mmCIF file of C-alpha atoms in Angstrom:
data_model
loop_
_atom_site.group_PDB
_atom_site.id
_atom_site.type_symbol
_atom_site.label_atom_id
_atom_site.label_comp_id
_atom_site.label_asym_id
_atom_site.label_seq_id
_atom_site.Cartn_x
_atom_site.Cartn_y
_atom_site.Cartn_z
ATOM 1 C CA MET A 1 2.284 -0.050 69.102
ATOM 2 C CA SER A 2 0.082 -1.926 71.521
ATOM 3 C CA THR A 3 -2.974 -3.752 70.225
ATOM 4 C CA SER A 4 -3.786 -5.318 73.564
ATOM 5 C CA GLY A 5 -6.683 -4.618 75.828
ATOM 6 C CA ASN A 6 -4.688 -1.700 77.244
ATOM 7 C CA ALA A 7 -4.740 0.175 73.945
ATOM 8 C CA LYS A 8 -5.771 3.826 74.061
ATOM 9 C CA PHE A 9 -8.100 5.533 71.612
ATOM 10 C CA SER A 10 -8.196 9.167 70.571
ATOM 11 C CA VAL A 11 -11.613 10.184 69.243
ATOM 12 C CA VAL A 12 -11.927 12.814 66.503
ATOM 13 C CA ILE A 13 -15.415 14.326 66.276
ATOM 14 C CA ALA A 14 -16.060 15.729 62.791
ATOM 15 C CA ALA A 15 -18.226 18.862 63.054
ATOM 16 C CA ALA A 16 -16.821 21.202 60.419
ATOM 17 C CA GLY A 17 -19.403 20.634 57.675
ATOM 18 C CA GLN A 18 -21.701 23.317 56.303
ATOM 19 C CA SER A 19 -25.010 21.517 57.062
ATOM 20 C CA THR A 20 -26.524 22.763 53.804
ATOM 21 C CA ARG A 21 -29.326 20.180 53.829
ATOM 22 C CA PHE A 22 -30.281 20.949 57.433
ATOM 23 C CA ARG A 23 -31.769 24.323 56.401
ATOM 24 C CA ASP A 24 -31.875 25.991 59.778
ATOM 25 C CA PRO A 25 -31.079 29.734 59.764
ATOM 26 C CA ASN A 26 -29.822 29.658 63.355
ATOM 27 C CA PHE A 27 -27.942 26.392 63.848
ATOM 28 C CA LYS A 28 -25.795 23.946 61.973
ATOM 29 C CA LYS A 29 -26.930 20.408 62.727
ATOM 30 C CA PRO A 30 -24.202 19.522 65.299
ATOM 31 C CA PHE A 31 -25.216 22.543 67.375
ATOM 32 C CA ALA A 32 -28.990 22.181 67.136
ATOM 33 C CA ASN A 33 -30.964 21.351 70.270
ATOM 34 C CA LEU A 34 -31.805 17.702 70.867
ATOM 35 C CA ASP A 35 -33.625 16.883 74.107
ATOM 36 C CA GLY A 36 -32.129 19.829 75.939
ATOM 37 C CA LYS A 37 -28.545 19.778 74.723
ATOM 38 C CA ALA A 38 -26.656 20.172 71.463
ATOM 39 C CA VAL A 39 -26.505 17.234 69.072
ATOM 40 C CA TRP A 40 -22.705 17.050 69.280
ATOM 41 C CA LEU A 41 -22.818 16.645 73.050
ATOM 42 C CA HIS A 42 -24.944 13.531 72.672
ATOM 43 C CA SER A 43 -22.445 12.248 70.103
ATOM 44 C CA VAL A 44 -19.397 12.797 72.288
ATOM 45 C CA ASN A 45 -20.842 11.704 75.624
ATOM 46 C CA PRO A 46 -20.395 7.900 75.291
ATOM 47 C CA PHE A 47 -16.679 8.362 74.566
ATOM 48 C CA LEU A 48 -16.123 10.623 77.566
ATOM 49 C CA LYS A 49 -17.290 7.811 79.820
ATOM 50 C CA ARG A 50 -14.724 5.278 78.567
ATOM 51 C CA GLY A 51 -11.510 4.599 80.413
ATOM 52 C CA ASP A 52 -9.687 3.714 77.172
ATOM 53 C CA VAL A 53 -10.394 7.133 75.635
ATOM 54 C CA PRO A 54 -7.970 9.680 77.135
ATOM 55 C CA GLN A 55 -8.534 12.259 74.387
ATOM 56 C CA VAL A 56 -11.474 13.673 72.450
ATOM 57 C CA ILE A 57 -10.827 16.173 69.652
ATOM 58 C CA MET A 58 -13.635 18.335 68.307
ATOM 59 C CA VAL A 59 -13.068 19.638 64.764
ATOM 60 C CA ILE A 60 -15.180 22.672 63.911
ATOM 61 C CA SER A 61 -15.324 25.180 61.080
ATOM 62 C CA PRO A 62 -13.212 28.312 61.690
ATOM 63 C CA GLU A 63 -16.317 30.417 61.055
ATOM 64 C CA ASP A 64 -17.995 28.707 64.034
ATOM 65 C CA ARG A 65 -15.105 29.207 66.454
ATOM 66 C CA GLU A 66 -16.394 32.388 68.121
ATOM 67 C CA SER A 67 -19.970 31.205 68.630
ATOM 68 C CA PHE A 68 -18.815 27.738 69.683
ATOM 69 C CA THR A 69 -16.520 29.224 72.318
ATOM 70 C CA ILE A 70 -19.271 31.468 73.664
ATOM 71 C CA LYS A 71 -21.822 28.649 73.925
ATOM 72 C CA PHE A 72 -19.663 25.690 74.855
ATOM 73 C CA GLY A 73 -16.273 27.018 75.960
ATOM 74 C CA ALA A 74 -16.798 26.354 79.672
ATOM 75 C CA ASN A 75 -18.070 22.841 79.058
ATOM 76 C CA VAL A 76 -15.176 22.043 76.727
ATOM 77 C CA ALA A 77 -12.681 23.267 79.314
ATOM 78 C CA VAL A 78 -14.168 21.181 82.111
ATOM 79 C CA LEU A 79 -14.352 18.044 79.968
ATOM 80 C CA GLY A 80 -10.837 18.499 78.603
ATOM 81 C CA ILE A 81 -11.893 18.349 74.948
ATOM 82 C CA ASP A 82 -9.422 19.670 72.384
ATOM 83 C CA VAL A 83 -10.972 21.960 69.771
ATOM 84 C CA VAL A 84 -9.359 22.222 66.332
ATOM 85 C CA ASP A 85 -10.247 24.275 63.261
ATOM 86 C CA GLY A 86 -11.286 22.192 60.272
ATOM 87 C CA GLY A 87 -10.795 22.838 56.571
ATOM 88 C CA THR A 88 -12.865 23.205 53.440
ATOM 89 C CA GLN A 89 -13.094 19.435 52.866
ATOM 90 C CA ARG A 90 -13.642 16.552 55.284
ATOM 91 C CA ALA A 91 -10.131 15.287 54.513
ATOM 92 C CA ASP A 92 -8.654 18.622 55.609
ATOM 93 C CA SER A 93 -10.682 18.587 58.823
ATOM 94 C CA VAL A 94 -9.771 15.035 59.805
ATOM 95 C CA ARG A 95 -6.119 15.689 58.951
ATOM 96 C CA ASN A 96 -6.139 18.702 61.286
ATOM 97 C CA GLY A 97 -7.676 16.596 64.023
ATOM 98 C CA LEU A 98 -5.178 13.808 63.438
ATOM 99 C CA ALA A 99 -2.316 16.260 63.926
ATOM 100 C CA LYS A 100 -3.514 16.836 67.500
ATOM 101 C CA VAL A 101 -3.701 13.154 68.475
ATOM 102 C CA ARG A 102 -1.604 12.354 71.529
ATOM 103 C CA ASP A 103 1.491 10.192 71.046
ATOM 104 C CA ASP A 104 0.304 7.712 73.666
ATOM 105 C CA CYS A 105 -2.889 6.899 71.730
ATOM 106 C CA ASP A 106 -2.670 3.681 69.707
ATOM 107 C CA PHE A 107 -5.861 4.109 67.683
ATOM 108 C CA VAL A 108 -7.919 6.928 66.228
ATOM 109 C CA ALA A 109 -11.703 6.734 66.096
ATOM 110 C CA ILE A 110 -13.475 9.182 63.803
ATOM 111 C CA HIS A 111 -17.117 9.888 64.582
ATOM 112 C CA ASP A 112 -19.646 12.221 62.984
ATOM 113 C CA ALA A 113 -20.824 14.949 65.344
ATOM 114 C CA ALA A 114 -24.254 14.527 63.759
ATOM 115 C CA ARG A 115 -24.604 10.879 64.925
ATOM 116 C CA PRO A 116 -26.008 11.330 68.438
ATOM 117 C CA CYS A 117 -27.627 7.903 68.909
ATOM 118 C CA LEU A 118 -24.629 5.782 69.819
ATOM 119 C CA ALA A 119 -24.820 2.795 72.153
ATOM 120 C CA ASP A 120 -21.901 1.608 74.287
ATOM 121 C CA ALA A 121 -22.141 -1.893 72.808
ATOM 122 C CA TRP A 122 -21.468 -0.649 69.272
ATOM 123 C CA ILE A 123 -18.418 1.307 70.406
ATOM 124 C CA GLU A 124 -17.121 -1.696 72.321
ATOM 125 C CA GLN A 125 -17.533 -3.983 69.315
ATOM 126 C CA VAL A 126 -15.832 -1.714 66.787
ATOM 127 C CA PHE A 127 -12.999 -0.885 69.219
ATOM 128 C CA ALA A 128 -12.445 -4.604 69.836
ATOM 129 C CA ALA A 129 -12.392 -5.294 66.092
ATOM 130 C CA ALA A 130 -9.860 -2.519 65.540
ATOM 131 C CA ARG A 131 -7.547 -4.021 68.172
ATOM 132 C CA ILE A 132 -7.543 -7.262 66.173
ATOM 133 C CA HIS A 133 -7.793 -6.086 62.562
ATOM 134 C CA ARG A 134 -6.222 -2.594 62.824
ATOM 135 C CA CYS A 135 -9.023 -1.073 60.706
ATOM 136 C CA ALA A 136 -12.714 -1.424 61.580
ATOM 137 C CA ILE A 137 -15.947 0.409 60.848
ATOM 138 C CA LEU A 138 -19.583 0.150 61.776
ATOM 139 C CA ALA A 139 -21.842 -0.548 58.797
ATOM 140 C CA ILE A 140 -25.284 -1.979 58.095
ATOM 141 C CA PRO A 141 -26.425 -4.113 55.144
ATOM 142 C CA LEU A 142 -28.771 -2.395 52.716
ATOM 143 C CA THR A 143 -32.267 -3.828 52.829
ATOM 144 C CA SER A 144 -34.220 -1.589 50.450
ATOM 145 C CA THR A 145 -34.489 -2.172 46.695
ATOM 146 C CA LEU A 146 -32.049 0.140 44.925
ATOM 147 C CA LYS A 147 -32.743 1.902 41.629
ATOM 148 C CA ARG A 148 -30.263 3.695 39.381
ATOM 149 C CA SER A 149 -31.457 6.823 37.593
ATOM 150 C CA GLY A 150 -29.341 9.146 35.515
ATOM 151 C CA ASP A 151 -31.838 12.000 35.352
ATOM 152 C CA GLY A 152 -33.734 11.455 38.601
ATOM 153 C CA LYS A 153 -36.983 11.025 36.672
ATOM 154 C CA ARG A 154 -36.959 7.484 35.368
ATOM 155 C CA VAL A 155 -35.450 4.165 36.455
ATOM 156 C CA ASP A 156 -32.460 3.050 34.411
ATOM 157 C CA ALA A 157 -31.777 -0.159 36.312
ATOM 158 C CA THR A 158 -32.309 -2.052 39.554
ATOM 159 C CA VAL A 159 -29.081 -2.464 41.502
ATOM 160 C CA ASP A 160 -28.187 -5.709 43.246
ATOM 161 C CA ARG A 161 -28.039 -4.902 46.960
ATOM 162 C CA GLY A 162 -26.652 -8.294 47.970
ATOM 163 C CA GLN A 163 -23.112 -7.103 48.692
ATOM 164 C CA LEU A 164 -23.850 -3.492 49.617
ATOM 165 C CA TRP A 165 -23.360 -2.020 53.080
ATOM 166 C CA MET A 166 -23.981 1.491 54.382
ATOM 167 C CA ALA A 167 -20.993 2.831 56.283
ATOM 168 C CA GLN A 168 -21.478 4.472 59.675
ATOM 169 C CA THR A 169 -19.225 5.908 62.343
ATOM 170 C CA PRO A 170 -17.227 5.505 64.472
ATOM 171 C CA GLN A 171 -14.555 4.302 62.097
ATOM 172 C CA VAL A 172 -11.461 3.136 63.974
ATOM 173 C CA PHE A 173 -7.911 2.753 62.699
ATOM 174 C CA GLU A 174 -4.476 2.095 64.085
ATOM 175 C CA ARG A 175 -2.989 5.565 64.323
ATOM 176 C CA ARG A 176 0.150 4.842 62.311
ATOM 177 C CA LEU A 177 -1.857 3.341 59.437
ATOM 178 C CA LEU A 178 -4.088 6.422 59.305
ATOM 179 C CA VAL A 179 -1.147 8.829 59.448
ATOM 180 C CA ASP A 180 0.634 6.972 56.648
ATOM 181 C CA ALA A 181 -2.512 6.856 54.509
ATOM 182 C CA PHE A 182 -2.980 10.601 54.838
ATOM 183 C CA ALA A 183 0.665 11.171 53.959
ATOM 184 C CA LYS A 184 0.288 9.127 50.763
ATOM 185 C CA PHE A 185 -3.275 9.786 49.625
ATOM 186 C CA GLY A 186 -4.665 12.560 51.833
ATOM 187 C CA ASP A 187 -5.081 14.941 48.906
ATOM 188 C CA SER A 188 -7.307 12.542 46.989
ATOM 189 C CA SER A 189 -11.088 12.684 47.051
ATOM 190 C CA PHE A 190 -12.743 10.346 49.531
ATOM 191 C CA THR A 191 -16.059 10.349 51.365
ATOM 192 C CA ASP A 192 -14.942 8.570 54.519
ATOM 193 C CA GLU A 193 -11.672 7.496 56.109
ATOM 194 C CA ALA A 194 -12.282 3.827 55.336
ATOM 195 C CA GLN A 195 -12.079 4.645 51.630
ATOM 196 C CA LEU A 196 -8.690 6.282 52.251
ATOM 197 C CA LEU A 197 -7.395 3.155 54.021
ATOM 198 C CA GLU A 198 -8.776 0.983 51.213
ATOM 199 C CA LYS A 199 -6.798 3.054 48.721
ATOM 200 C CA ALA A 200 -3.703 2.535 50.851
ATOM 201 C CA GLY A 201 -4.166 -1.201 50.486
ATOM 202 C CA GLU A 202 -5.467 -1.952 53.969
ATOM 203 C CA ILE A 203 -8.295 -4.376 54.692
ATOM 204 C CA VAL A 204 -11.139 -2.672 56.551
ATOM 205 C CA HIS A 205 -13.120 -4.976 58.820
ATOM 206 C CA ILE A 206 -16.908 -4.514 59.036
ATOM 207 C CA VAL A 207 -18.730 -4.623 62.362
ATOM 208 C CA GLU A 208 -22.477 -4.742 61.867
ATOM 209 C CA GLY A 209 -23.982 -1.626 63.392
ATOM 210 C CA SER A 210 -27.597 -0.606 63.832
ATOM 211 C CA PRO A 211 -30.173 1.354 61.832
ATOM 212 C CA LEU A 212 -30.661 3.347 65.047
ATOM 213 C CA ASN A 213 -27.223 4.911 64.618
ATOM 214 C CA ILE A 214 -28.691 7.601 62.378
ATOM 215 C CA LYS A 215 -26.972 10.689 61.025
ATOM 216 C CA ILE A 216 -28.874 13.923 61.429
ATOM 217 C CA THR A 217 -29.440 15.402 57.976
ATOM 218 C CA SER A 218 -32.742 17.299 58.153
ATOM 219 C CA ARG A 219 -34.628 18.941 60.996
ATOM 220 C CA GLN A 220 -37.136 16.091 60.915
ATOM 221 C CA ASP A 221 -34.329 13.748 61.927
ATOM 222 C CA LEU A 222 -34.195 15.459 65.317
ATOM 223 C CA ASP A 223 -37.592 14.026 66.230
ATOM 224 C CA LEU A 224 -36.480 10.558 65.190
ATOM 225 C CA ALA A 225 -33.229 10.897 67.143
ATOM 226 C CA SER A 226 -35.143 11.988 70.224
ATOM 227 C CA ALA A 227 -37.275 8.847 70.059
ATOM 228 C CA ILE A 228 -34.226 6.628 69.526
ATOM 229 C CA LEU A 229 -32.351 8.120 72.472
ATOM 230 C CA LYS A 230 -35.210 7.094 74.738
ATOM 231 C CA THR A 231 -34.766 3.459 73.687
ATOM 232 C CA LEU A 232 -30.988 3.209 74.092
ATOM 233 C CA PRO A 233 -29.522 1.890 77.361
ATOM 234 C CA GLN A 234 -27.812 4.404 79.615
ATOM 235 C CA SER A 235 -24.065 4.701 79.043
ATOM 236 C CA ARG A 236 -21.832 2.908 81.466
ATOM 237 C CA LEU A 237 -19.186 4.821 83.412
ATOM 238 C CA ASP A 238 -15.551 3.714 82.981
ATOM 239 C CA ALA A 239 -13.935 7.112 83.360
ATOM 240 C CA PRO A 240 -14.333 9.417 86.391
ATOM 241 C CA PRO A 241 -17.666 11.253 86.324
ATOM 242 C CA HIS A 242 -17.615 14.780 84.975
ATOM 243 C CA PRO A 243 -19.510 17.677 86.586
ATOM 244 C CA PHE A 244 -21.845 18.069 83.610
ATOM 245 C CA ALA A 245 -22.943 14.429 83.517
ATOM 246 C CA ASP A 246 -26.554 15.406 84.220
ATOM 247 C CA ASP A 247 -28.192 16.271 80.891
ATOM 248 C CA ARG A 248 -30.107 19.143 82.495
ATOM 249 C CA LEU A 249 -26.886 21.076 83.012
ATOM 250 C CA TRP A 250 -26.289 21.232 79.247
ATOM 251 C CA ARG A 251 -29.419 23.258 78.588
#
């Protein structure tokens, strides 16, 4: 498997969650409107413009398949995005996406569909780290004082934040390592893919990300994401331009 500068990356976009905390009767958070287009389209766009990303896989809930096809089917077809049904747990969804990864892709990058504020520089840095270390994630050091509370009403202890980092996405792994980890430990409970690779005995390299790389959780986060998007530099263009490159055409 090549780990040179010619390595290819398949990107799995995780969008099969239930969005229970988003509390919108009409949209799950990846499909909510953000500055004229769906959140997930912002999340996927920087990858579509990279020459080292020949494949993007969108993993959605089976219950969303019909509405997703009606709203985004034409766009997906033009952009060449593969759409896969997810499962009840994140592990099931990522496993289903992993099964669709092309044989010519050396690495798999997993990114949350609800992280729309992604700069090219962060992708470049975590991709470069993965080429060297085989496993790399974006993460940021915790800066707030942390309290532990068993009942949510009183403080039991203050937690040392000195060695704590908050994981982000994309998380990037050599494809064979990820496949093997799923084969061995894929049925275990884990909250992100890095934890799965840790359990498999791999060393996961940290690339410092940015607090701007937020994950949409509540509807209020949409306003924050909108403001952040206005501060991020425009994505570069490595791959051939696609006919829906103009944001206005996604409305």
